[in-house]
PDB file of C-alpha atoms in Angstrom:
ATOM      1  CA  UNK A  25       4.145 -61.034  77.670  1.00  0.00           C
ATOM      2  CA  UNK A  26       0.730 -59.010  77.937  1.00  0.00           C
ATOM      3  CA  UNK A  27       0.137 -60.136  81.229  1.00  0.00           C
ATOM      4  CA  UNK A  28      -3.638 -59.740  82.152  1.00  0.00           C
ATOM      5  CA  UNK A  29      -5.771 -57.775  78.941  1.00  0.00           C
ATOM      6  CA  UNK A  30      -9.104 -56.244  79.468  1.00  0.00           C
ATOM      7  CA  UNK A  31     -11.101 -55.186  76.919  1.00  0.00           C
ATOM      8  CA  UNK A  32     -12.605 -53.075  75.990  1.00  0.00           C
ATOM      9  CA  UNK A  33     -10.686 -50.205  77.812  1.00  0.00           C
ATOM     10  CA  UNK A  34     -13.589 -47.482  77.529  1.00  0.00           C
ATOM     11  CA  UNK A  35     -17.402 -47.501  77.423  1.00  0.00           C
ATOM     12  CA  UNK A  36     -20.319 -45.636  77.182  1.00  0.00           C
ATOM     13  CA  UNK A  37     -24.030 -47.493  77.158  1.00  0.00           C
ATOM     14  CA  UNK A  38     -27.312 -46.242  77.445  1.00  0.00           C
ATOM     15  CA  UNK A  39     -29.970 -48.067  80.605  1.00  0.00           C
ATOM     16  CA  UNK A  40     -30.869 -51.624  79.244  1.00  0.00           C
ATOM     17  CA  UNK A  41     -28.525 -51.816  77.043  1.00  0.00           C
ATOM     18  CA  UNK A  42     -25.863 -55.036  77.624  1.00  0.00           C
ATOM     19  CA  UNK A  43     -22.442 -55.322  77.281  1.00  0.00           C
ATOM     20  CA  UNK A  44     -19.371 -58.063  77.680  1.00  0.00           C
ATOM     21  CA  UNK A  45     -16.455 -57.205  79.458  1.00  0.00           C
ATOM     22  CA  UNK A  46     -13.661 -59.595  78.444  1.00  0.00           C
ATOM     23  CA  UNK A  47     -10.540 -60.576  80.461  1.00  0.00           C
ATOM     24  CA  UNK A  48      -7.794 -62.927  79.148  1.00  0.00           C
ATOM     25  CA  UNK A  49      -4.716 -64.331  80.937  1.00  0.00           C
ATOM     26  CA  UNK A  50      -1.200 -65.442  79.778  1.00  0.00           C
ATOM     27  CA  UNK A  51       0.044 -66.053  83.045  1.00  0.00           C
ATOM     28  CA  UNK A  52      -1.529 -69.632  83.396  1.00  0.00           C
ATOM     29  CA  UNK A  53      -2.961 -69.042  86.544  1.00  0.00           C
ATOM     30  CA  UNK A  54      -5.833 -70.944  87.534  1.00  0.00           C
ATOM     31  CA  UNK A  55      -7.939 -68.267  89.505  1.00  0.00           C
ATOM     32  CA  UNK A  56      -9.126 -64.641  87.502  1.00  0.00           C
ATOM     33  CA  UNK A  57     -11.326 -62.291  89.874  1.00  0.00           C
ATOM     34  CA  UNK A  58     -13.458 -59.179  88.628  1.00  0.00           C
ATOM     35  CA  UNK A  59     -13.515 -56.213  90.775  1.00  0.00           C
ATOM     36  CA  UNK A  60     -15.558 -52.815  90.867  1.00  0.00           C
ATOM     37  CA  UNK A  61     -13.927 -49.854  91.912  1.00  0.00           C
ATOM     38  CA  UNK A  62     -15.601 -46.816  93.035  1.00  0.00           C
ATOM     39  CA  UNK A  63     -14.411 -43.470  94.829  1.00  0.00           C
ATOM     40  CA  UNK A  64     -14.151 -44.002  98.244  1.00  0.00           C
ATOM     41  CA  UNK A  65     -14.656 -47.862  98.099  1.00  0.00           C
ATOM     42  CA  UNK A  66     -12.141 -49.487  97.701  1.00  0.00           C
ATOM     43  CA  UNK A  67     -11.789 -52.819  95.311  1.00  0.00           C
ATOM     44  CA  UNK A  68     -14.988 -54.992  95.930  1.00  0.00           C
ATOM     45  CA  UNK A  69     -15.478 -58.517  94.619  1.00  0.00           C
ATOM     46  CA  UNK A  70     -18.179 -58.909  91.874  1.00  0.00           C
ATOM     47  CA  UNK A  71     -17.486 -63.147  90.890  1.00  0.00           C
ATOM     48  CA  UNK A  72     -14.238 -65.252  90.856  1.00  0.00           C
ATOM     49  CA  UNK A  73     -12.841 -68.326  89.304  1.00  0.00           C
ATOM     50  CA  UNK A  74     -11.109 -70.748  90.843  1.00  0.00           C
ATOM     51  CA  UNK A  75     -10.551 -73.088  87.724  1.00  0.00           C
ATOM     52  CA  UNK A  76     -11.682 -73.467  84.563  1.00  0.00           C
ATOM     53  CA  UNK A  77     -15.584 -74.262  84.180  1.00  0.00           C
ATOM     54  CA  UNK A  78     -16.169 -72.904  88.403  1.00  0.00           C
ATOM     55  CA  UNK A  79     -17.594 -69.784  89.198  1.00  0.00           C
ATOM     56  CA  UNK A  80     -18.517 -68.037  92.847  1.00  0.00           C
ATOM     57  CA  UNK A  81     -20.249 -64.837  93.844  1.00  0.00           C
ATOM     58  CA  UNK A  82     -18.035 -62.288  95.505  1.00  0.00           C
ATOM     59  CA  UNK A  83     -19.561 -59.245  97.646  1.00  0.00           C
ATOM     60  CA  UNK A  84     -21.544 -57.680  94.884  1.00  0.00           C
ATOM     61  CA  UNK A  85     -22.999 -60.081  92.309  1.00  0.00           C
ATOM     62  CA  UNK A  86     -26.344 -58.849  91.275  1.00  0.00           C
ATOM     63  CA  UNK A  87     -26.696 -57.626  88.015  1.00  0.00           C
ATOM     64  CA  UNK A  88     -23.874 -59.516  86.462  1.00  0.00           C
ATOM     65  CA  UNK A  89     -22.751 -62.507  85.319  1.00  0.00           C
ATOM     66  CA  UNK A  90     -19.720 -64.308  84.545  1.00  0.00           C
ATOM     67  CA  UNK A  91     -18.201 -67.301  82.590  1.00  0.00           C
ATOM     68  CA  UNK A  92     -14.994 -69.143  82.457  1.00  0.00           C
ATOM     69  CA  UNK A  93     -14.988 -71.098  79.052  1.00  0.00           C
ATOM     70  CA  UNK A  94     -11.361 -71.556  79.610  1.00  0.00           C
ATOM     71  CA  UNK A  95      -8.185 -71.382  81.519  1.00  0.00           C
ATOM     72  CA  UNK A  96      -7.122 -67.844  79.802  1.00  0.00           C
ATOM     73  CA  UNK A  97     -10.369 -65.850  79.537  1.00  0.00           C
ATOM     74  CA  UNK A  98     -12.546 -65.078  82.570  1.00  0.00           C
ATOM     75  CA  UNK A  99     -16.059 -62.522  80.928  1.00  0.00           C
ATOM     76  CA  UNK A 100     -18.373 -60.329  83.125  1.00  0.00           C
ATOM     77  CA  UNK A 101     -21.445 -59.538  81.290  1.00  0.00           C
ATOM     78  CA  UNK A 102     -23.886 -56.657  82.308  1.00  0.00           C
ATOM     79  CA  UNK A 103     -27.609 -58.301  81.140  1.00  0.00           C
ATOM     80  CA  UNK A 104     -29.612 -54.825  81.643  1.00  0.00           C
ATOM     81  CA  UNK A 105     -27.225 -51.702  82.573  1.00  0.00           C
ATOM     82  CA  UNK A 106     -28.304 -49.729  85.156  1.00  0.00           C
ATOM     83  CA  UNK A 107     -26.428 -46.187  85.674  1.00  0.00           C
ATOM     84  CA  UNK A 108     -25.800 -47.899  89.507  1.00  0.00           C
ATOM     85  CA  UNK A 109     -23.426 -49.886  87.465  1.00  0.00           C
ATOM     86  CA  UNK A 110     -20.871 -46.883  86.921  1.00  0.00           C
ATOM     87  CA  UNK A 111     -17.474 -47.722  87.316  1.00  0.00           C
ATOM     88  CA  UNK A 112     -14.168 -48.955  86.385  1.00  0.00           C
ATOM     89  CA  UNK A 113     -13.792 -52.889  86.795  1.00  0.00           C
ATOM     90  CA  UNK A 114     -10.607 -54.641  87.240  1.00  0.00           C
ATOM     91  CA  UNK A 115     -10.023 -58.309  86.066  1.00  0.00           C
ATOM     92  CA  UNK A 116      -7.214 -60.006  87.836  1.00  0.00           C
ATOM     93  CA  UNK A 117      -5.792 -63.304  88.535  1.00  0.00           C
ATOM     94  CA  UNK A 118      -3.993 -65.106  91.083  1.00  0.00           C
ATOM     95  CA  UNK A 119      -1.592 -68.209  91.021  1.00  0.00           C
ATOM     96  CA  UNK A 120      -2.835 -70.878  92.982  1.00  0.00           C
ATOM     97  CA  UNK A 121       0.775 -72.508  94.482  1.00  0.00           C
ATOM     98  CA  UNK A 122       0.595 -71.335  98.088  1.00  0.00           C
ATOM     99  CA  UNK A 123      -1.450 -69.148 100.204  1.00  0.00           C
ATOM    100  CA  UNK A 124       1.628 -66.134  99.971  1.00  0.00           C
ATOM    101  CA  UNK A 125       0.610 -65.109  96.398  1.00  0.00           C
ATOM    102  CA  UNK A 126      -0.438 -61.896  94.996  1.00  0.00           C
ATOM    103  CA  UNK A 127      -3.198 -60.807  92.447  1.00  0.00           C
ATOM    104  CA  UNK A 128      -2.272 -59.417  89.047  1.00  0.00           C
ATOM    105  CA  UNK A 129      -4.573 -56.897  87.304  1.00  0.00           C
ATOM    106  CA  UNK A 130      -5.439 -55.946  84.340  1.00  0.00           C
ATOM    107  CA  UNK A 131      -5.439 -52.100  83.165  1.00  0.00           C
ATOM    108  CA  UNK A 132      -9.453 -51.890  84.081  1.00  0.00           C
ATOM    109  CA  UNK A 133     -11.955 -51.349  81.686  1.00  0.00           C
ATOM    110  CA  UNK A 134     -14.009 -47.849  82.636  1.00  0.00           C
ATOM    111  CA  UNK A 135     -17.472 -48.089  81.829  1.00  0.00           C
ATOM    112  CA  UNK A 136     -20.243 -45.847  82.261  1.00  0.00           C
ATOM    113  CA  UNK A 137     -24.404 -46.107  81.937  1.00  0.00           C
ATOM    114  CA  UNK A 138     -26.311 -43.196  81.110  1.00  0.00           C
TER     115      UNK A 138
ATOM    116  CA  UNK B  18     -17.334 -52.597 110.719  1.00  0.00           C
ATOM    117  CA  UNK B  19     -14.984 -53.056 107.798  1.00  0.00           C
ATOM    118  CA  UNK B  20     -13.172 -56.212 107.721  1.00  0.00           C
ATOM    119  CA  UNK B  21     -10.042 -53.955 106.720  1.00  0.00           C
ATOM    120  CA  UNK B  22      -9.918 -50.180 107.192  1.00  0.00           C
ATOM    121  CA  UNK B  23      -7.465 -47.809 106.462  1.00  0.00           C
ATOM    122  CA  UNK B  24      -7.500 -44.042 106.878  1.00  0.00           C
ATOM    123  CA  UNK B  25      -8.677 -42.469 103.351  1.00  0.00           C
ATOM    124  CA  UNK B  26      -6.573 -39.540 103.842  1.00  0.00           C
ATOM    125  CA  UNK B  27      -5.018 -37.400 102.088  1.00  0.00           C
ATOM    126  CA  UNK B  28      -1.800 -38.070 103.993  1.00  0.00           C
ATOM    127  CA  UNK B  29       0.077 -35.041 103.082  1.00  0.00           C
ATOM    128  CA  UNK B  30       3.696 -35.506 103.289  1.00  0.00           C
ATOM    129  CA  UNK B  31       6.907 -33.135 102.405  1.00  0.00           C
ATOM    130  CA  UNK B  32       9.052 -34.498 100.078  1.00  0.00           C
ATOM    131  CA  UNK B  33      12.270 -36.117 101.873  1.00  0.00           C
ATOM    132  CA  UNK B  34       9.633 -37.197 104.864  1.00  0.00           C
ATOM    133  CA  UNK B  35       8.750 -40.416 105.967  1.00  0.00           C
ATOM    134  CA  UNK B  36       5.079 -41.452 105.043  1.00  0.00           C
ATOM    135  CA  UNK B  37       3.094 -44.196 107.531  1.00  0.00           C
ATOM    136  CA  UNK B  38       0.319 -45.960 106.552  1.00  0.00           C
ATOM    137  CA  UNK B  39      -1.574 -47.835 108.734  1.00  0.00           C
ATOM    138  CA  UNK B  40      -4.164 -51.152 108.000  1.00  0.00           C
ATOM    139  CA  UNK B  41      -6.124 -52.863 110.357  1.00  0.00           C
ATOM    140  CA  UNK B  42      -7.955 -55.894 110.054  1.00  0.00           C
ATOM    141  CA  UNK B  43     -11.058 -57.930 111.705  1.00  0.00           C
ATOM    142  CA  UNK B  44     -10.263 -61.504 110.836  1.00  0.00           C
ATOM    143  CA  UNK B  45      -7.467 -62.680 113.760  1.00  0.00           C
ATOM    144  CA  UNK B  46      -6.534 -65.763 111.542  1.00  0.00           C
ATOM    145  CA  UNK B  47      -5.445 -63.888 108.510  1.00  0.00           C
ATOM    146  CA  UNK B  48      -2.424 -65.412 106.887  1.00  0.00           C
ATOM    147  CA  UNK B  49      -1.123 -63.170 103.961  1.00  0.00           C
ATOM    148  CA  UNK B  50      -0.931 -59.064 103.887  1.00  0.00           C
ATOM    149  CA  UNK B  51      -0.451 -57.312 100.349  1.00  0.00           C
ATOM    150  CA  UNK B  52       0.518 -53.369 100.012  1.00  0.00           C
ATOM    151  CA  UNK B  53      -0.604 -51.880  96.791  1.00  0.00           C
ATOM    152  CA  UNK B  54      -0.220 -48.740  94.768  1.00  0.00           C
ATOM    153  CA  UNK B  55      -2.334 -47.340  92.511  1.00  0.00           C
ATOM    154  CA  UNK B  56      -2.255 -44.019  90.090  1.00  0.00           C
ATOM    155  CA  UNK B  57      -5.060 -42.189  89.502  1.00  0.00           C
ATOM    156  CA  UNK B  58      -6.442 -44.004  86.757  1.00  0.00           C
ATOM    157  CA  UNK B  59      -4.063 -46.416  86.509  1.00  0.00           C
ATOM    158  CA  UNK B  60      -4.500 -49.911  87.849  1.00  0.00           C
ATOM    159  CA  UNK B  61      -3.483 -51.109  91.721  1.00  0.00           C
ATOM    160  CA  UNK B  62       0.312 -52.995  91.108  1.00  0.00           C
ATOM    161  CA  UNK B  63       1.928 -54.783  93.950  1.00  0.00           C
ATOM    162  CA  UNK B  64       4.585 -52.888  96.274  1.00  0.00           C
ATOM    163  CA  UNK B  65       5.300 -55.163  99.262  1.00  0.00           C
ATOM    164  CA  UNK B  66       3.689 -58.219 100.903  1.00  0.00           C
ATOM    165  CA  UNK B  67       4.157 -59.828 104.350  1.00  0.00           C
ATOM    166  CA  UNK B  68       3.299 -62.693 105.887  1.00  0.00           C
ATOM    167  CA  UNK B  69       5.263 -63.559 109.364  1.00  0.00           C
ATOM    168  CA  UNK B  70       5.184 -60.558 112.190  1.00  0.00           C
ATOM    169  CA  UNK B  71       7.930 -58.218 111.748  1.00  0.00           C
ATOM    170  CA  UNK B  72       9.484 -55.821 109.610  1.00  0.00           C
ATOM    171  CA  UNK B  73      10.238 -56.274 105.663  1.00  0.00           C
ATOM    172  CA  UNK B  74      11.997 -53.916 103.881  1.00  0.00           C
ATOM    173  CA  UNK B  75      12.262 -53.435  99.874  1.00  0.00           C
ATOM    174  CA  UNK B  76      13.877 -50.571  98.963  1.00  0.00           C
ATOM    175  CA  UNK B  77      12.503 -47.121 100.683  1.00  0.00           C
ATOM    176  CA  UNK B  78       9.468 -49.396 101.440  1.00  0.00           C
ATOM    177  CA  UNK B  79       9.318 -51.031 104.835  1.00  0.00           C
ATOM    178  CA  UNK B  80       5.624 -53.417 105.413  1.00  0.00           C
ATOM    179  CA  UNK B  81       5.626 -54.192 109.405  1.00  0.00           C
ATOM    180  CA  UNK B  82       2.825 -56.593 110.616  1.00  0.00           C
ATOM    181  CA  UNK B  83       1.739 -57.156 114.183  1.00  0.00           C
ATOM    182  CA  UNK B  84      -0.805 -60.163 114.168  1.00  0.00           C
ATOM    183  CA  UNK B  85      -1.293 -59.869 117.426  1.00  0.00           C
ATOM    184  CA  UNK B  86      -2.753 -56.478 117.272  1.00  0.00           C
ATOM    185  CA  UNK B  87      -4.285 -56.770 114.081  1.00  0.00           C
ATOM    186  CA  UNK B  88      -2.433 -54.201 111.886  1.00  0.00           C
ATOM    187  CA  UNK B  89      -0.267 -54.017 109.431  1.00  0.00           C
ATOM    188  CA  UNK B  90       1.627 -50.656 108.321  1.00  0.00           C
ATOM    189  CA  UNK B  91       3.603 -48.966 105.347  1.00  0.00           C
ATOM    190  CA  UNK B  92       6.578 -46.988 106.012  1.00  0.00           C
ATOM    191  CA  UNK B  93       7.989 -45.138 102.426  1.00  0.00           C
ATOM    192  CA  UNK B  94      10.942 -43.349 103.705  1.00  0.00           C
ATOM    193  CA  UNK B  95      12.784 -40.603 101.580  1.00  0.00           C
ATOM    194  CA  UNK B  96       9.342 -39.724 100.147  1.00  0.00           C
ATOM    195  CA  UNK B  97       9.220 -38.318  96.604  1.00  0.00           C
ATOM    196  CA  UNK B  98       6.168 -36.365  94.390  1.00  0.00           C
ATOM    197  CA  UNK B  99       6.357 -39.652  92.422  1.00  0.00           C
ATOM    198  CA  UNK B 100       4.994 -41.941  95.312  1.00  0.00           C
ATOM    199  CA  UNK B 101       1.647 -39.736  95.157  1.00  0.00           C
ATOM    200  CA  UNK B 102      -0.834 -42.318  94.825  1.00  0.00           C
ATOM    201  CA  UNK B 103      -3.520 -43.916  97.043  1.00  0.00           C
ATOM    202  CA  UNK B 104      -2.543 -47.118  98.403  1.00  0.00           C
ATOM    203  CA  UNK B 105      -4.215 -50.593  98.915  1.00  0.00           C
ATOM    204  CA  UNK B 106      -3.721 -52.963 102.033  1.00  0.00           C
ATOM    205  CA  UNK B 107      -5.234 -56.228 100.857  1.00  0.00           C
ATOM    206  CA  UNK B 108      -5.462 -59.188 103.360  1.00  0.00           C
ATOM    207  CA  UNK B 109      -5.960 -62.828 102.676  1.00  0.00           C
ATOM    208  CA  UNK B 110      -8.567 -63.721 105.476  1.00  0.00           C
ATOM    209  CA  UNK B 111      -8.323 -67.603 106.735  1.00  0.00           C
ATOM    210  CA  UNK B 112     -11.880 -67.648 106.553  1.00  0.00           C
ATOM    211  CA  UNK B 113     -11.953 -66.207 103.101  1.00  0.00           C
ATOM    212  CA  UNK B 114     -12.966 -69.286 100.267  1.00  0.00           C
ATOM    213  CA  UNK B 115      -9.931 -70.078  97.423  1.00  0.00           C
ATOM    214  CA  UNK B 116      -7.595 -67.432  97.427  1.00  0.00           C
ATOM    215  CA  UNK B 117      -9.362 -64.226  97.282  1.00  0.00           C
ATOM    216  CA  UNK B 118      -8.432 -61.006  99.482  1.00  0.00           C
ATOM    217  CA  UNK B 119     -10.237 -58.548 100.999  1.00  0.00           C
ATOM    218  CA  UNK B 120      -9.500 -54.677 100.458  1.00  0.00           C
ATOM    219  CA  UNK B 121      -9.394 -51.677 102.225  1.00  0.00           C
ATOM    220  CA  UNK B 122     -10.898 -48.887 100.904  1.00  0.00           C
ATOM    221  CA  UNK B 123      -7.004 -46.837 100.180  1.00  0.00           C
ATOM    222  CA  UNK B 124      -5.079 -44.539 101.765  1.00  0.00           C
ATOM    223  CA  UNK B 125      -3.974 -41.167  99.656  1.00  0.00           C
ATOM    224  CA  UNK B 126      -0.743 -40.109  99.867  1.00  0.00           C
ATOM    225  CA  UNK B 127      -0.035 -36.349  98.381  1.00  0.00           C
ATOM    226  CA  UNK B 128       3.546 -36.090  98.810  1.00  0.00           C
ATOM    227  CA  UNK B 129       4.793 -31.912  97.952  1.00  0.00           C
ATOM    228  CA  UNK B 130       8.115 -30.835  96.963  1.00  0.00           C
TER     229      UNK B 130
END
Protein backbone atom coordinates (compact mmCIF):
# COMPACT_ATOMS: atom_id res chain seq x y z
CA UNK A 1 0.00 0.00 0.00
CA UNK A 2 2.09 3.10 -1.37
CA UNK A 3 -0.15 5.43 0.03
CA UNK A 4 0.22 8.91 -1.71
CA UNK A 5 3.47 8.81 -4.57
CA UNK A 6 5.00 11.92 -5.88
CA UNK A 7 7.15 11.97 -8.53
CA UNK A 8 9.59 12.90 -9.40
CA UNK A 9 11.34 13.18 -5.92
CA UNK A 10 14.23 15.67 -7.07
CA UNK A 11 14.63 18.44 -9.67
CA UNK A 12 16.72 20.81 -11.10
CA UNK A 13 15.39 23.21 -14.22
CA UNK A 14 16.74 26.07 -15.76
CA UNK A 15 14.11 29.73 -16.05
CA UNK A 16 11.46 28.85 -18.80
CA UNK A 17 11.90 25.66 -18.78
CA UNK A 18 8.46 23.44 -17.76
CA UNK A 19 8.00 20.62 -15.83
CA UNK A 20 5.03 18.07 -14.49
CA UNK A 21 4.85 17.20 -11.08
CA UNK A 22 2.77 14.02 -10.75
CA UNK A 23 0.78 12.80 -7.69
CA UNK A 24 -1.14 9.47 -7.57
CA UNK A 25 -3.41 8.06 -4.84
CA UNK A 26 -4.33 4.49 -3.67
CA UNK A 27 -6.27 5.54 -0.89
CA UNK A 28 -9.54 6.26 -2.95
CA UNK A 29 -10.07 9.46 -1.60
CA UNK A 30 -11.92 11.87 -3.50
CA UNK A 31 -10.01 15.20 -2.65
CA UNK A 32 -5.80 15.49 -3.50
CA UNK A 33 -4.34 19.09 -2.55
CA UNK A 34 -0.79 20.47 -3.70
CA UNK A 35 1.11 22.45 -1.28
CA UNK A 36 4.39 24.67 -1.38
CA UNK A 37 6.54 24.69 1.43
CA UNK A 38 9.06 27.23 2.13
CA UNK A 39 11.32 28.13 5.28
CA UNK A 40 9.50 30.02 7.54
CA UNK A 41 6.06 29.57 5.75
CA UNK A 42 4.47 27.14 6.58
CA UNK A 43 2.30 24.71 4.06
CA UNK A 44 0.38 27.08 1.60
CA UNK A 45 -2.30 25.94 -0.82
CA UNK A 46 -1.33 26.11 -4.57
CA UNK A 47 -4.91 24.17 -6.25
CA UNK A 48 -7.15 21.33 -4.86
CA UNK A 49 -9.51 18.71 -6.04
CA UNK A 50 -12.49 17.95 -4.72
CA UNK A 51 -13.49 15.09 -7.24
CA UNK A 52 -12.51 13.84 -10.22
CA UNK A 53 -12.71 16.35 -13.33
CA UNK A 54 -13.03 19.75 -10.44
CA UNK A 55 -10.34 21.91 -9.76
CA UNK A 56 -10.05 25.26 -7.34
CA UNK A 57 -7.33 27.79 -6.70
CA UNK A 58 -5.85 27.69 -3.24
CA UNK A 59 -3.73 30.78 -1.77
CA UNK A 60 -1.04 30.78 -4.36
CA UNK A 61 -2.10 29.76 -7.87
CA UNK A 62 -0.25 31.82 -10.34
CA UNK A 63 2.17 30.23 -12.31
CA UNK A 64 0.75 26.77 -12.14
CA UNK A 65 -1.66 24.64 -13.20
CA UNK A 66 -3.31 21.55 -12.34
CA UNK A 67 -5.45 18.60 -13.69
CA UNK A 68 -7.41 15.77 -12.30
CA UNK A 69 -7.89 13.22 -15.24
CA UNK A 70 -8.88 10.79 -12.63
CA UNK A 71 -9.77 9.68 -9.21
CA UNK A 72 -5.96 8.46 -8.41
CA UNK A 73 -3.71 11.09 -10.03
CA UNK A 74 -3.96 14.80 -9.19
CA UNK A 75 -0.64 16.84 -11.70
CA UNK A 76 0.75 20.39 -11.01
CA UNK A 77 2.49 21.65 -13.98
CA UNK A 78 4.98 24.66 -13.91
CA UNK A 79 4.29 26.37 -17.72
CA UNK A 80 7.48 28.84 -17.49
CA UNK A 81 9.75 28.25 -14.21
CA UNK A 82 10.67 31.09 -12.51
CA UNK A 83 13.54 30.69 -9.69
CA UNK A 84 10.43 32.36 -7.33
CA UNK A 85 9.16 28.91 -7.81
CA UNK A 86 11.87 27.22 -5.43
CA UNK A 87 10.62 24.79 -3.22
CA UNK A 88 9.52 21.50 -2.09
CA UNK A 89 5.72 20.74 -2.94
CA UNK A 90 3.62 18.32 -1.15
CA UNK A 91 0.65 16.44 -2.83
CA UNK A 92 -1.86 15.16 -0.39
CA UNK A 93 -5.29 13.92 -0.14
CA UNK A 94 -8.11 13.88 2.11
CA UNK A 95 -11.17 11.46 2.57
CA UNK A 96 -14.25 13.14 2.12
CA UNK A 97 -16.68 11.10 4.93
CA UNK A 98 -16.97 13.77 7.62
CA UNK A 99 -15.58 17.06 8.44
CA UNK A 100 -13.03 15.19 11.37
CA UNK A 101 -10.61 13.85 8.68
CA UNK A 102 -7.02 14.34 8.18
CA UNK A 103 -4.77 14.97 5.04
CA UNK A 104 -2.27 12.37 3.88
CA UNK A 105 0.94 13.44 2.09
CA UNK A 106 3.04 12.37 -0.12
CA UNK A 107 7.02 12.34 0.44
CA UNK A 108 7.25 15.96 -1.53
CA UNK A 109 8.92 16.39 -4.58
CA UNK A 110 11.96 19.19 -4.09
CA UNK A 111 12.40 21.20 -6.99
CA UNK A 112 14.56 23.97 -7.75
CA UNK A 113 14.85 26.81 -10.81
CA UNK A 114 18.03 28.25 -11.60
CA UNK B 1 -2.89 38.75 10.71
CA UNK B 2 -2.41 35.04 10.17
CA UNK B 3 -5.46 33.05 10.21
CA UNK B 4 -3.31 30.51 12.40
CA UNK B 5 -0.04 31.43 14.12
CA UNK B 6 2.18 29.59 16.08
CA UNK B 7 5.48 30.59 17.65
CA UNK B 8 8.40 29.51 15.08
CA UNK B 9 10.69 28.81 17.82
CA UNK B 10 13.18 26.93 18.43
CA UNK B 11 11.51 25.63 21.59
CA UNK B 12 14.46 24.23 23.28
CA UNK B 13 13.60 21.58 25.65
CA UNK B 14 15.80 19.07 28.01
CA UNK B 15 15.23 15.73 27.40
CA UNK B 16 12.74 14.17 30.16
CA UNK B 17 10.85 17.85 30.02
CA UNK B 18 7.56 18.60 29.05
CA UNK B 19 7.33 20.54 25.65
CA UNK B 20 4.05 23.10 25.03
CA UNK B 21 3.08 24.20 21.93
CA UNK B 22 0.70 26.65 21.47
CA UNK B 23 -1.80 27.48 18.11
CA UNK B 24 -4.09 30.13 17.79
CA UNK B 25 -6.58 30.72 15.32
CA UNK B 26 -8.78 33.70 13.65
CA UNK B 27 -11.80 31.88 12.35
CA UNK B 28 -14.28 31.45 15.73
CA UNK B 29 -16.34 28.75 13.79
CA UNK B 30 -13.56 26.35 13.15
CA UNK B 31 -14.63 22.77 13.54
CA UNK B 32 -11.57 20.35 13.24
CA UNK B 33 -7.80 20.94 14.75
CA UNK B 34 -4.87 18.65 13.33
CA UNK B 35 -1.22 18.46 15.13
CA UNK B 36 1.50 17.51 12.76
CA UNK B 37 5.12 16.53 12.77
CA UNK B 38 7.48 16.92 10.37
CA UNK B 39 11.45 15.94 9.97
CA UNK B 40 13.64 18.00 8.37
CA UNK B 41 13.16 16.93 5.00
CA UNK B 42 10.81 14.54 5.56
CA UNK B 43 7.13 15.06 4.94
CA UNK B 44 4.44 16.56 7.76
CA UNK B 45 2.57 12.98 9.20
CA UNK B 46 -0.32 13.26 11.54
CA UNK B 47 0.26 13.13 15.50
CA UNK B 48 -3.05 14.08 17.16
CA UNK B 49 -6.33 15.75 16.12
CA UNK B 50 -9.18 17.31 18.15
CA UNK B 51 -12.31 18.39 17.61
CA UNK B 52 -14.64 18.99 20.91
CA UNK B 53 -12.97 21.43 23.78
CA UNK B 54 -10.92 19.54 26.12
CA UNK B 55 -8.05 17.47 26.57
CA UNK B 56 -7.02 14.30 24.29
CA UNK B 57 -4.34 12.29 25.09
CA UNK B 58 -2.38 9.62 22.77
CA UNK B 59 0.44 8.38 24.23
CA UNK B 60 3.08 11.15 25.67
CA UNK B 61 1.00 13.47 23.38
CA UNK B 62 -1.80 15.44 24.96
CA UNK B 63 -3.85 18.11 22.07
CA UNK B 64 -6.10 20.52 24.45
CA UNK B 65 -8.49 22.92 22.57
CA UNK B 66 -10.28 25.91 24.02
CA UNK B 67 -12.78 27.23 21.28
CA UNK B 68 -13.72 29.73 23.23
CA UNK B 69 -10.40 31.36 23.34
CA UNK B 70 -9.29 30.40 20.11
CA UNK B 71 -6.27 28.10 20.77
CA UNK B 72 -5.37 24.96 20.64
CA UNK B 73 -2.04 23.47 22.33
CA UNK B 74 0.46 20.42 22.25
CA UNK B 75 1.73 19.00 25.35
CA UNK B 76 4.67 16.01 24.54
CA UNK B 77 5.53 14.97 27.97
CA UNK B 78 8.69 12.75 28.73
CA UNK B 79 10.38 14.56 25.82
CA UNK B 80 13.05 12.65 23.87
CA UNK B 81 15.99 13.87 21.07
CA UNK B 82 13.72 11.85 18.74
CA UNK B 83 10.64 14.28 18.96
CA UNK B 84 13.05 17.09 17.41
CA UNK B 85 11.05 18.24 14.65
CA UNK B 86 8.99 21.35 13.79
CA UNK B 87 5.44 20.89 14.22
CA UNK B 88 2.21 21.81 12.24
CA UNK B 89 -1.21 22.99 13.81
CA UNK B 90 -3.60 22.74 10.89
CA UNK B 91 -7.26 23.95 11.36
CA UNK B 92 -10.29 23.20 9.31
CA UNK B 93 -11.93 26.76 9.13
CA UNK B 94 -16.00 26.65 8.77
CA UNK B 95 -15.63 29.17 6.29
CA UNK B 96 -12.97 27.29 4.45
CA UNK B 97 -14.60 25.65 0.82
CA UNK B 98 -14.53 21.42 0.66
CA UNK B 99 -12.33 20.18 3.13
CA UNK B 100 -9.16 22.01 2.99
CA UNK B 101 -7.15 23.34 6.19
CA UNK B 102 -5.30 26.12 6.87
CA UNK B 103 -1.61 25.95 8.35
CA UNK B 104 0.45 27.58 10.64
CA UNK B 105 3.67 28.38 9.74
CA UNK B 106 5.45 25.40 12.55
CA UNK B 107 6.76 25.42 15.68
CA UNK B 108 10.55 23.89 16.19
CA UNK B 109 11.13 21.82 18.83
CA UNK B 110 15.08 21.05 19.63
CA UNK B 111 14.80 18.71 22.37
CA UNK B 112 18.84 18.02 24.08
CA UNK B 113 19.89 15.12 26.00
Amino acid sequence: NAGVTQTPKFQVLKTGQSMTLQCAQDMNHNSMYWYRQDPGMGLRLIYYSASEGTTDKGEVPNGYNVSRLNKREFSLRLESAAPSQTSVYFCATHLDRGLNQPQHFGDGTRLSIL
Amino acid sequence: QKEVEQNSGPLSVPEGAIASLNCTYSDRGSQSFFWYRQYSGKSPELIMSIYSNGDKEDGRFTAQLNKASQYVSLLIRDSQPSDSATYLCAVKMIKAAGNKLTFGGGTRVLVKP
